[in-house]
Every structure is written in structure tokens, then in C-alpha cells.
Coordinates of C-alpha atoms and ligand atoms in Angstrom, one line a residue:
X1 CA 63.7 90.4 131.0
X2 CA 65.5 93.5 129.5
X3 CA 68.3 93.0 131.9
X4 CA 68.7 89.4 130.7
X5 CA 68.6 90.4 127.0
X6 CA 71.3 93.0 127.8
X7 CA 73.6 90.6 129.5
X8 CA 73.3 88.0 126.8
X9 CA 73.9 90.7 124.1
X10 CA 76.8 92.1 126.0
X11 CA 78.4 88.7 126.3
X12 CA 78.0 88.1 122.6
X13 CA 79.3 91.5 121.8
X14 CA 76.0 92.5 120.1
X15 CA 74.6 95.2 122.4
X16 CA 75.6 98.0 120.1
X17 CA 73.9 96.3 117.2
X18 CA 70.8 95.8 119.2
X19 CA 70.6 99.4 120.4
X20 CA 71.3 100.5 116.9
X21 CA 68.4 98.5 115.5
X22 CA 66.1 100.1 118.1
X23 CA 67.3 103.5 117.0
X24 CA 66.7 102.7 113.3
X25 CA 63.2 101.5 114.1
X26 CA 62.3 104.6 116.1
X27 CA 63.5 107.2 113.6
X28 CA 62.3 105.6 110.4
X29 CA 59.8 108.3 109.6
X30 CA 62.5 111.1 109.4
X31 CA 63.5 112.6 106.0
X32 CA 65.9 110.2 104.2
X33 CA 69.4 110.9 103.0
X34 CA 71.3 108.1 101.4
X35 CA 74.2 107.1 103.6
X36 CA 77.1 105.2 102.1
X37 CA 80.4 104.1 103.6
X38 CA 83.5 103.2 101.7
X39 CA 86.3 101.1 103.2
X40 CA 89.8 101.9 102.1
X41 CA 91.1 105.4 101.1
X42 CA 93.3 104.5 98.1
X43 CA 92.3 105.7 94.5
X44 CA 89.3 103.3 94.4
X45 CA 87.9 104.7 97.7
X46 CA 88.3 108.3 96.6
X47 CA 87.1 107.8 93.1
X48 CA 84.0 105.9 94.0
X49 CA 83.2 108.6 96.7
X50 CA 83.7 111.3 94.1
X51 CA 81.3 109.6 91.7
X52 CA 78.7 109.1 94.4
X53 CA 78.8 112.7 95.5
X54 CA 78.5 113.8 91.9
X55 CA 75.6 111.5 91.2
X56 CA 73.6 112.1 94.4
X57 CA 73.6 115.7 95.7
X58 CA 72.1 114.7 99.0
X59 CA 74.3 111.8 99.8
X60 CA 76.5 111.4 102.9
X61 CA 79.7 109.4 102.3
X62 CA 82.0 108.1 105.1
X63 CA 85.4 106.9 104.1
X64 CA 87.1 104.5 106.6
X65 CA 90.8 103.9 106.4
X66 CA 92.9 101.5 108.5
X67 CA 95.9 103.9 108.7
X68 CA 95.7 107.4 110.2
X69 CA 96.8 108.7 106.7
X70 CA 94.9 108.6 103.4
X71 CA 95.7 107.8 99.7
X72 CA 96.7 104.1 99.9
X73 CA 99.3 103.1 97.3
X74 CA 99.5 106.6 95.9
X75 CA 101.4 107.4 99.1
X76 CA 102.9 104.0 99.9
X77 CA 103.4 102.4 96.4
X78 CA 104.1 105.0 93.7
X79 CA 107.8 105.5 93.5
X80 CA 109.3 108.6 95.2
X81 CA 111.1 109.6 91.9
X82 CA 107.7 109.8 90.2
X83 CA 106.1 112.7 92.0
X84 CA 103.9 113.7 89.1
X85 CA 101.9 110.5 89.5
X86 CA 101.0 111.7 93.0
X87 CA 99.2 114.8 91.7
X88 CA 95.9 112.7 91.9
X89 CA 96.1 113.5 95.6
X90 CA 95.0 117.1 94.8
X91 CA 91.7 115.7 93.3
X92 CA 91.3 113.4 96.3
X93 CA 91.8 116.3 98.7
X94 CA 89.2 118.3 96.9
X95 CA 86.7 115.5 97.3
X96 CA 87.6 115.1 101.0
X97 CA 87.1 118.8 101.6
X98 CA 83.8 119.0 99.6
X99 CA 81.9 118.9 102.8
X100 CA 80.1 115.8 101.7
X101 CA 82.8 113.2 102.6
X102 CA 83.9 112.3 106.1
X103 CA 87.3 110.7 106.2
X104 CA 87.7 108.4 109.3
X105 CA 91.3 107.2 109.6
X106 CA 92.7 104.6 112.0
X107 CA 89.7 102.3 111.6
X108 CA 90.4 98.7 110.5
X109 CA 87.6 96.7 108.9
X110 CA 87.7 93.2 110.5
X111 CA 88.9 94.3 113.9
X112 CA 87.6 97.8 114.8
X113 CA 84.4 97.4 112.8
X114 CA 82.9 94.4 111.0
X115 CA 80.9 94.3 107.8
X116 CA 77.6 93.5 109.5
X117 CA 77.9 96.6 111.6
X118 CA 78.5 98.7 108.6
X119 CA 75.6 97.1 106.7
X120 CA 73.2 98.0 109.6
X121 CA 74.4 101.6 109.8
X122 CA 74.5 102.4 106.0
X123 CA 72.3 102.0 103.0
X124 CA 75.3 100.8 101.0
X125 CA 78.9 99.6 101.8
X126 CA 81.7 99.8 99.3
X127 CA 84.8 97.7 99.9
X128 CA 87.9 99.3 98.4
X129 CA 90.6 98.0 100.7
X130 CA 93.1 97.0 98.0
X131 CA 95.3 93.9 97.7
X132 CA 98.0 93.9 100.4
X133 CA 99.3 90.3 100.5
X134 CA 102.0 89.2 98.1
X135 CA 102.1 85.9 96.2
X136 CA 104.9 83.5 97.1
X137 CA 106.8 80.9 95.1
X138 CA 106.6 78.2 97.8
X139 CA 110.1 77.0 97.1
X140 CA 113.0 76.0 99.5
X141 CA 114.9 78.9 101.0
X142 CA 112.2 81.5 100.5
X143 CA 112.1 82.1 104.2
X144 CA 115.7 83.4 104.2
X145 CA 116.0 86.9 105.6
X146 CA 117.4 88.3 102.3
X147 CA 114.4 87.0 100.3
X148 CA 111.9 89.8 100.5
X149 CA 108.7 90.7 98.9
X150 CA 109.0 93.7 96.6
X151 CA 105.8 94.9 98.3
X152 CA 107.6 95.2 101.6
X153 CA 110.7 96.7 100.0
X154 CA 108.5 99.4 98.4
X155 CA 106.8 99.9 101.8
X156 CA 110.2 100.3 103.4
X157 CA 111.4 103.1 101.1
X158 CA 107.9 104.7 101.0
X159 CA 107.3 104.9 104.8
X160 CA 104.6 102.3 105.3
X161 CA 104.6 101.9 109.1
X162 CA 104.6 98.1 109.1
X163 CA 107.7 97.9 106.9
X164 CA 109.7 100.8 108.3
X165 CA 112.0 98.4 110.3
X166 CA 112.5 96.0 107.4
X167 CA 116.2 94.8 107.3
X168 CA 117.5 95.4 103.8
X169 CA 121.1 94.3 103.3
X170 CA 122.7 96.2 100.4
X171 CA 126.2 95.3 101.5
X172 CA 126.2 93.0 98.4
X173 CA 127.0 93.2 94.7
X174 CA 124.0 91.5 93.0
X175 CA 120.3 91.6 93.7
X176 CA 117.7 89.6 91.8
X177 CA 114.2 90.8 91.2
X178 CA 111.6 88.3 90.1
X179 CA 108.8 89.6 88.0
X180 CA 108.3 91.5 84.8
X181 CA 105.9 94.2 85.7
X182 CA 106.2 97.9 86.6
X183 CA 106.7 97.2 90.3
X184 CA 109.7 95.0 89.5
X185 CA 111.1 97.8 87.4
X186 CA 110.4 100.3 90.2
X187 CA 112.4 98.4 92.7
X188 CA 115.2 97.7 90.2
X189 CA 115.3 101.5 89.4
X190 CA 115.4 102.5 93.1
X191 CA 118.2 100.1 93.7
X192 CA 120.3 101.3 90.7
X193 CA 119.6 105.0 90.8
X194 CA 122.5 107.2 92.0
X195 CA 121.5 108.1 95.6
X196 CA 122.0 111.8 94.9
X197 CA 119.0 111.7 92.5
X198 CA 116.8 110.3 95.2
X199 CA 117.7 112.5 98.2
X200 CA 115.4 115.4 97.2
X201 CA 112.4 113.1 96.8
X202 CA 110.0 112.0 99.5
X203 CA 111.9 108.7 100.0
X204 CA 112.3 107.9 103.7
X205 CA 115.5 108.9 105.4
X206 CA 116.0 105.4 106.8
X207 CA 116.1 103.9 103.4
X208 CA 118.2 106.7 101.9
X209 CA 120.8 105.9 104.6
X210 CA 121.0 102.3 103.6
X211 CA 120.9 103.1 99.8
X212 CA 123.8 105.5 100.2
X213 CA 125.9 102.7 101.7
X214 CA 124.9 100.3 98.9
X215 CA 127.7 98.3 97.2
X216 CA 125.3 97.0 94.6
X217 CA 126.6 96.7 91.1
X218 CA 124.0 94.6 89.3
X219 CA 120.3 94.0 89.4
X220 CA 119.0 91.0 87.4
X221 CA 115.3 91.1 86.7
X222 CA 114.1 87.6 86.0
X223 CA 110.9 86.8 84.0
X224 CA 109.4 83.4 83.6
X225 CA 108.4 84.1 80.1
X226 CA 109.9 86.0 77.1
X227 CA 110.3 89.6 76.0
X228 CA 106.9 89.4 74.2
X229 CA 105.2 88.7 77.5
X230 CA 106.5 91.5 79.7
X231 CA 104.0 93.4 81.7
X232 CA 105.9 96.6 82.2
X233 CA 105.1 99.7 80.2
X234 CA 107.3 101.7 77.8
X235 CA 107.8 104.7 80.0
X236 CA 109.3 102.5 82.8
X237 CA 111.7 100.6 80.6
X238 CA 112.7 103.8 78.7
X239 CA 113.7 105.3 82.1
X240 CA 115.9 102.2 82.8
X241 CA 117.6 102.5 79.5
X242 CA 118.4 106.2 80.3
X243 CA 119.4 105.6 83.9
X244 CA 122.6 107.6 84.7
X245 CA 125.7 105.4 85.2
X246 CA 123.8 102.3 84.4
X247 CA 123.8 100.0 81.4
X248 CA 121.2 97.5 80.4
X249 CA 122.3 94.1 79.2
X250 CA 120.1 91.4 77.7
X251 CA 120.8 88.0 76.2
X252 CA 120.3 88.3 72.4
X253 CA 119.3 84.6 72.3
X254 CA 116.0 85.5 74.1
X255 CA 115.1 87.8 71.1
X256 CA 115.5 85.2 68.4
X257 CA 112.7 85.5 65.7
X258 CA 111.1 88.4 67.6
X259 CA 111.4 91.0 64.9
X260 CA 109.1 89.0 62.6
X261 CA 106.5 88.8 65.4
X262 CA 106.7 92.5 66.3
X263 CA 105.4 93.6 62.9
X264 CA 101.9 92.2 63.6
X265 CA 101.4 93.6 67.1
X266 CA 99.1 96.5 68.0
X267 CA 100.9 99.8 67.9
X268 CA 101.5 100.5 71.7
X269 CA 102.8 96.9 72.1
X270 CA 104.9 97.1 69.0
X271 CA 106.6 100.3 70.2
X272 CA 107.5 98.7 73.5
X273 CA 108.8 95.6 71.7
X274 CA 110.8 97.6 69.3
X275 CA 112.4 99.6 72.1
X276 CA 113.5 96.5 74.1
X277 CA 114.6 94.6 71.0
X278 CA 116.8 97.5 69.8
X279 CA 118.3 97.8 73.3
X280 CA 119.1 94.0 73.3
X281 CA 120.4 93.7 69.7
X282 CA 121.8 97.1 68.7
X283 CA 125.3 98.2 69.7
X284 CA 125.2 99.9 73.1
X285 CA 125.2 103.7 73.3
X286 CA 128.4 105.5 74.1
X287 CA 127.1 106.7 77.4
X288 CA 127.1 103.2 78.7
X289 CA 130.8 102.8 78.4
X290 CA 131.3 104.5 81.8
X291 CA 128.5 102.7 83.5
X292 CA 129.3 101.5 87.0
X293 CA 126.1 99.5 87.4
X294 CA 124.2 96.9 85.3
X295 CA 120.5 96.2 84.8
X296 CA 120.0 92.8 83.4
X297 CA 116.6 91.6 82.3
X298 CA 116.8 87.8 82.1
X299 CA 114.0 86.0 80.3
X300 CA 112.6 82.4 80.3
X301 CA 113.7 81.6 83.9
X302 CA 111.9 80.6 87.1
X303 CA 113.5 80.2 90.6
X304 CA 113.5 76.7 92.1
X305 CA 115.6 77.2 95.2
X306 CA 117.1 80.0 97.2
X307 CA 120.6 79.1 98.5
X308 CA 122.0 79.8 101.9
X309 CA 125.6 80.8 102.5
X310 CA 127.6 78.0 104.2
X311 CA 128.9 80.4 106.8
X312 CA 125.8 82.3 107.8
X313 CA 122.0 82.6 107.4
X314 CA 122.5 85.0 104.5
X315 CA 121.4 84.4 100.9
X316 CA 124.2 83.4 98.6
X317 CA 122.3 82.7 95.4
X318 CA 119.4 81.2 93.6
X319 CA 118.9 78.2 91.4
X320 CA 116.7 78.9 88.4
X321 CA 115.3 76.6 85.7
X322 CA 115.2 77.5 82.1
X323 CA 111.7 77.6 80.6
X324 CA 110.3 77.3 77.2
X325 CA 106.9 78.6 76.0
X326 CA 104.0 76.3 75.3
X327 CA 101.5 78.7 73.9
X328 CA 101.5 81.4 76.6
X329 CA 102.7 79.1 79.4
X330 CA 106.2 78.9 80.7
X331 CA 107.2 75.2 80.9
X332 CA 110.4 74.2 82.7
X333 CA 113.0 72.4 80.5
X334 CA 114.9 70.8 83.4
X335 CA 118.0 72.8 82.6
X336 CA 119.1 74.4 85.9
X337 CA 121.4 77.4 86.3
X338 CA 122.7 79.3 89.3
X339 CA 122.8 83.0 90.0
X340 CA 124.9 84.5 92.8
X341 CA 123.1 87.2 94.7
X342 CA 122.8 88.6 98.2
X343 CA 119.2 89.9 97.9
X344 CA 116.1 88.6 96.2
X345 CA 112.9 90.5 95.7
X346 CA 109.8 88.8 94.7
X347 CA 107.4 90.9 92.6
X348 CA 105.0 88.3 91.2
X349 CA 101.7 89.8 92.2
X350 CA 99.5 90.8 95.0
X351 CA 96.4 89.4 96.7
X352 CA 93.5 90.9 98.6
X353 CA 92.7 89.6 102.1
X354 CA 89.3 88.5 103.4
X355 CA 88.7 91.2 106.0
X356 CA 86.0 89.4 107.9
X357 CA 84.2 86.0 107.7
X358 CA 81.0 87.5 106.2
X359 CA 82.8 88.8 103.1
X360 CA 82.2 86.6 100.0
X361 CA 85.8 85.9 98.9
X362 CA 87.8 84.1 96.2
X363 CA 90.8 83.0 98.3
X364 CA 92.8 81.9 95.2
X365 CA 92.4 85.2 93.3
X366 CA 92.4 87.3 96.5
X367 CA 89.3 89.3 95.5
X368 CA 85.8 89.9 96.8
X369 CA 83.4 87.6 94.9
X370 CA 81.5 90.1 92.8
X371 CA 79.6 90.7 89.6
X372 CA 80.3 94.2 88.1
X373 CA 81.2 95.4 91.6
X374 CA 78.2 93.9 93.4
X375 CA 79.3 91.6 96.1
X376 CA 77.9 88.1 95.7
X377 CA 74.9 87.4 97.9
X378 CA 75.1 90.6 99.9
X379 CA 72.5 93.2 98.9
X380 CA 73.9 96.7 99.3
X381 CA 77.5 95.6 99.4
X382 CA 79.8 96.7 96.6
X383 CA 83.5 96.6 95.8
X384 CA 85.9 98.3 93.4
X385 CA 89.6 98.8 92.9
X386 CA 92.2 96.0 93.5
X387 CA 90.1 94.2 96.1
X388 CA 87.5 93.7 93.4
X389 CA 89.4 93.4 90.1
X390 CA 92.7 91.9 91.4
X391 CA 96.0 93.8 91.4
X392 CA 96.5 94.9 87.8
X393 CA 96.5 98.1 85.9
X394 CA 97.4 101.6 86.9
X395 CA 95.5 104.4 88.8
X396 CA 93.6 105.2 85.6
X397 CA 92.3 101.7 85.4
X398 CA 91.2 101.8 89.0
X399 CA 89.5 105.2 88.4
X400 CA 87.4 103.8 85.5
X401 CA 86.4 100.8 87.5
X402 CA 85.5 102.9 90.5
X403 CA 83.5 105.4 88.5
X404 CA 81.5 102.6 87.0
X405 CA 80.7 101.0 90.3
X406 CA 79.8 104.4 91.8
X407 CA 77.5 105.1 88.9
X408 CA 75.8 101.7 89.4
X409 CA 75.3 102.3 93.1
X410 CA 73.7 105.6 92.5
X411 CA 71.4 104.0 89.9
X412 CA 70.5 101.2 92.3
X413 CA 69.5 103.8 94.9
X414 CA 67.4 105.6 92.3
X415 CA 65.6 102.4 91.2
X416 CA 65.1 101.0 94.7
X417 CA 67.5 98.1 94.3
X418 CA 69.2 99.7 97.3
X419 CA 66.4 100.7 99.7
X420 CA 67.0 104.2 100.9
X421 CA 63.5 104.6 102.2
X422 CA 64.4 103.3 105.7
X423 CA 66.4 105.6 107.9
X424 CA 69.9 104.5 108.7
X425 CA 72.0 106.0 111.5
X426 CA 75.2 106.2 109.5
X427 CA 78.3 107.4 111.3
X428 CA 76.4 108.2 114.5
X429 CA 76.1 104.4 115.2
X430 CA 79.6 103.6 114.1
X431 CA 81.1 106.4 116.2
X432 CA 79.5 104.7 119.2
X433 CA 81.1 101.3 118.4
X434 CA 84.5 103.0 117.9
X435 CA 84.1 105.1 121.0
X436 CA 83.2 102.0 123.1
X437 CA 86.4 100.4 121.8
X438 CA 88.5 103.5 122.7
X439 CA 89.7 103.9 119.1
X440 CA 91.1 107.3 118.3
X441 CA 89.8 108.3 114.8
X442 CA 91.6 110.7 112.5
X443 CA 89.6 113.2 110.5
X444 CA 90.8 114.8 107.2
X445 CA 91.8 118.0 109.1
X446 CA 93.7 115.8 111.5
X447 CA 95.5 114.3 108.5
X448 CA 96.3 117.8 107.4
X449 CA 98.2 118.4 110.6
X450 CA 100.3 115.3 109.9
X451 CA 100.7 116.5 106.3
X452 CA 101.9 119.9 107.5
X453 CA 104.4 118.3 110.0
X454 CA 105.8 116.0 107.3
X455 CA 106.3 118.9 104.9
X456 CA 107.9 121.0 107.7
X457 CA 110.4 118.1 108.5
X458 CA 111.0 117.6 104.8
X459 CA 111.8 121.3 104.2
X460 CA 114.5 121.2 106.8
X461 CA 116.4 118.6 104.7
X462 CA 115.5 119.7 101.2
X463 CA 112.7 117.2 100.6
X464 CA 109.0 117.7 99.7
X465 CA 108.2 115.9 102.9
X466 CA 109.7 113.5 105.4
X467 CA 107.1 110.8 106.0
X468 CA 106.2 109.9 109.6
X469 CA 106.5 106.1 109.9
X470 CA 105.1 105.6 113.4
X471 CA 101.4 105.2 113.8
X472 CA 101.7 106.4 117.4
X473 CA 103.4 109.5 116.3
X474 CA 100.8 110.2 113.6
X475 CA 98.1 109.8 116.2
X476 CA 99.7 112.1 118.7
X477 CA 100.1 114.8 116.0
X478 CA 96.5 114.3 114.9
X479 CA 95.4 114.8 118.5
X480 CA 97.2 118.2 118.9
Ligands
FAD501 C1 104.5 99.5 94.1 C2 103.4 100.0 93.3 C3 103.7 101.1 92.5 C4 102.7 101.7 91.7 N1 103.0 102.8 90.9 C5 102.0 103.3 90.1 C6 102.3 104.4 89.2 O1 103.4 104.9 89.2 N2 101.3 104.8 88.5 C7 100.0 104.3 88.4 O2 99.2 104.8 87.7 N3 99.8 103.2 89.2 C8 100.7 102.7 90.1 N4 100.4 101.6 90.8 C9 99.0 101.1 90.8 C10 98.1 101.8 91.7 O3 98.7 102.1 92.9 C11 96.8 101.0 91.9 O4 96.1 101.0 90.7 C12 95.8 101.6 93.0 O5 96.5 102.1 94.1 C13 94.8 100.6 93.4 O6 93.9 101.4 94.2 P1 93.0 100.7 95.4 O7 92.3 101.8 96.0 O8 92.3 99.6 94.9 O9 94.1 100.1 96.4 P2 95.1 100.8 97.4 O10 95.7 102.0 96.8 O11 95.9 99.7 97.9 O12 94.2 101.3 98.6 C14 93.6 100.5 99.6 C15 93.4 101.2 100.9 O13 92.7 100.4 101.8 C16 93.3 100.5 103.1 N5 92.9 99.3 103.8 C17 93.5 98.0 103.7 N6 92.9 97.1 104.5 C18 92.0 97.8 105.2 C19 91.1 97.5 106.2 N7 91.0 96.2 106.6 N8 90.3 98.4 106.7 C20 90.3 99.7 106.3 N9 91.2 100.1 105.3 C21 92.0 99.2 104.8 C22 94.8 100.6 102.8 O14 95.5 101.1 103.9 C23 94.8 101.6 101.6 O15 94.8 102.9 102.0 C24 101.4 101.1 91.7 C25 101.1 100.0 92.5 C26 102.1 99.4 93.3 C27 101.9 98.2 94.1

């Protein structure tokens, strides 16, 4: 009989779960320690872990990460010329080395482990795996090789393994970036910054090589709505206005009547609006006279078709429609214009992915269905960060959200809403599953070997680090 059960379970891939349940049952009288796992090691993963450790002295937290390296978008999103933003890594490292957190890199939820396995092994599971898919326009020509997502372009210059071979053609004069947020500004700035100002940052050498050959003269940043609706922040636009050898040009017509509206805005928004309105309407500063490059925010426009060159498969331009506002909505007027360009970058938002069929998910929003971080219909499953809230806000916003969810989980364990009276095997069970699948896991001290090697390679060429972009190479360094 047992043999039969075994073979059925083996065939259905459930043997490990079965054995695991046996183990749970046998050891349920042992002293209890809350065991929580967190999936995704970006800011949300680290901040929720930090909060749990603080709230619950006896807790064990395991932090799973798909890549062999931690820190999510702090490593792969934050621009290389903004190193100060990456200082949060010091806090994350302290948490990782507190002795209460186990970092387990190179483990992908959805393939290497699934949610039901984690739920059986831990008292609570926190999903913090971010938003990694980008939104598309769904218009003709979007499939052309020179129409890229800003997400992939950022991944390319920041060393994200999957994007390290992206083909970026900068043997062109004009690029168009669609979007009006900080990511759109980041990519415009990286394209327009003199390459000498980037070469001592942690930007990847492969992207630096392409940027140093760039013939780019102009980046047009297209927003579907007006200056009053921009999503970028004052620091980012101020940086663009001061960019060496670059001038900012905006159509004064987009600013008609804006001065009257600005007066009534809350202070931070008013300061941002005053800055861009002055830049658009005042005479240009003298320093712009010698500019060799142009940054051109263009408002009230949406793309309707990307155009292919007649001679090749390359992008030659984009047709855009002029919009007008109806309340807060951009409504096309039917007036069509054409922009010549050789590269288009789409920065119109991100979406989370459903990492397993048992995860309650809002496909449209790209977020885990949840109420205040509690996954809908799944007791003991939580979420925070971009996979829970959607992709908006900065690291600080993610921190506040993650602290709140961490606090709620600790409370639920206190009050019995999360039952910690039953023993759970925690990592012991998961390590068997991963071991059976032959997955090489990466600990935090393994990551420190990769970190050391990157810093050593960077030092040789005057950079803080040279990121390793091959997962295989990361794993072989981790195994040393
Ligand atoms: C291009 C860009 C630049 C930014 N610059 C700034 C800035 O300068 N300042 C600022 O304050 N904010 C910035 N932000 C915002 C900031 O990065 C986010 O607020 C924050 O990273 C969100 O944290 P998160 O943990 O939810 O997601 P992420 O940082 O994306 O972390 C998610 C983690 O989950 C992992 N993961 C994904 N899928 C799986 C899976 N199936 N299994 C296991 N692990 C998985 C990922 O590898 C990643 O490590 C920027 C964002 C972007 C996109």
C-alpha cells in the first residue's frame, strides 16, 4: 500500500509534500518558533523582514530571491549616477547579517518552489517579488527592434542578466521616450549625459561602450497629458535642466494659462510647476548657448504607430496624435503629427506577474489581490511592495508599506490569526525540495564573494564595481 502511495505521489510530484506533512505531524509537540518566508529581495523584502525581526525576537525569516544577487531594483533599477540612493543597501546588509535572516538566492517562485510548498513549510509567506513586466501600447510597429521598453534599457545599463545582450542602436540622432515619470527622466538623462560623467559609476562596461559611440543629439520625452500632470519629481527635472552640454526645450503653447493654476497648488507641486514653467517660458540661461544636445519634453501627445524605414527593419519615426484634456483624461483630437527617430523607449508603467496559479491575482493591475497586504482568500499569505501596491512611489513609499505589513503579520501571530502553535519545518523542508531539483542556492556570504569580485573588477577600471551579468558566472563565484 505504502509503495502504491509513493508511486502515485511521485508521479504527481507531491512526495516531498507528503513526507513534509508526516514530519510536521510528528514534531508538533516541539517548542515553537514562528517561521516566515519572504519571496523577493528588493526593498519590500528587506524592509518587511526587518520589521518582523524587530517585532518578534524569536522569529526565523527566510528570504528567497530568484537571482543569485540581492536588492532588486536598488541594484537593477536605480540609476548608476545616483549612488547615494543605493545607501539603503547598508541597512539591508545589516538585516541580512543579523543572524535572524537567511538569504536564499537563485530560487524562483513558480518554478523552483511553489506557493503551496511554502505555505506548508512556514507559518506565514510574504510575497514581495515586485513588478517586472512592462505595459505596452498595443499599436502597429511596436514589435520593431528599435522600440524597447525603458525597463529593459535600464536593465541593460544596470547589468540585469536577462537584458545584458539587449541591442541598443545609438547610431542615430533622435530618441523618443514615452512617459512622464522618473524612469522616463532616468533613461533620458543616461542617454544625454556626457559619457565621461558616467564612466566612474557602476554602469556596465557593455553599455558604456555603446554610449561612448552614441551620435544622439536629441531626446524627446512625450507625455499624453500636460505639464500639470507630470509624474516626475523636482530633483529629477532640476538635474535635467542643469545637465552639462544639454539644453531643455519646451513648447510654450503647452503652458498656456498654467501660471494662474499653479497659485492654488499644494507647495511641493507648486514648486515643481514653477520650475518647469520658468524653464519653458523664461529666456534660456547663457550656459545653454553652447549645448550640443537637446532634451525636449513634449506634452499632450500619444503614439499611434511606429514607422519602419523603407530600406531596413529599423525604426524611422513615430506618428503621434495630439490630445486634449477632458478632466484628467487625455482625449485624442485626431490631429496627427510625425516625429523622426531611430530609437523609442516605452516607460508607461510596470506590472507584476502571477508567479503560480494558486496566487490570487488582478491581471489588469498586475498585483496580488489583497486587503492591507493580506492576500485574498489565503490565510497566512501576505504581500507588500510593488507586487501588492502596483509600481508607483519611491523606496520610501515601499518602506512604509512594508513596515505596515510586517507589523500586521507580527500582530496576527500574537493574536492567533496566524497559527504558530503548530510546528513548521521551515527551510529544512524547502532545502530538500531544492536539493531534489539540483538547485544551487546562494547564501548571503556567497553573495559577498560576488560583491567582492565585482568591486575588485571595478577598482581596476576606476569604478565602484563592475557588475557580473552572467548568472552562471555568479554561481561559479558563489561556489568558490
Ligand atoms: C528604473 C527605476 C529606477 C528607480 N529609481 C529610484 C530612485 O532613484 N529612488 C527611489 O527611491 N526609488 C526608485 N525606484 C523605485 C524603487 O526601485 C521601488 O520603489 C522599489 O524597488 C520597489 O521594491 P520591491 O521590493 O517591491 O520590488 P523590486 O525592487 O523589484 O524587488 C523585487 C525582487 O523580487 C525578485 N523576484 C521577482 N520575481 C521573483 C520570483 N518569481 N521568485 C523570487 N524572486 C523574485 C526580483 O529579482 C527582485 O529582487 C526606481 C524604480 C525603477 C523601475
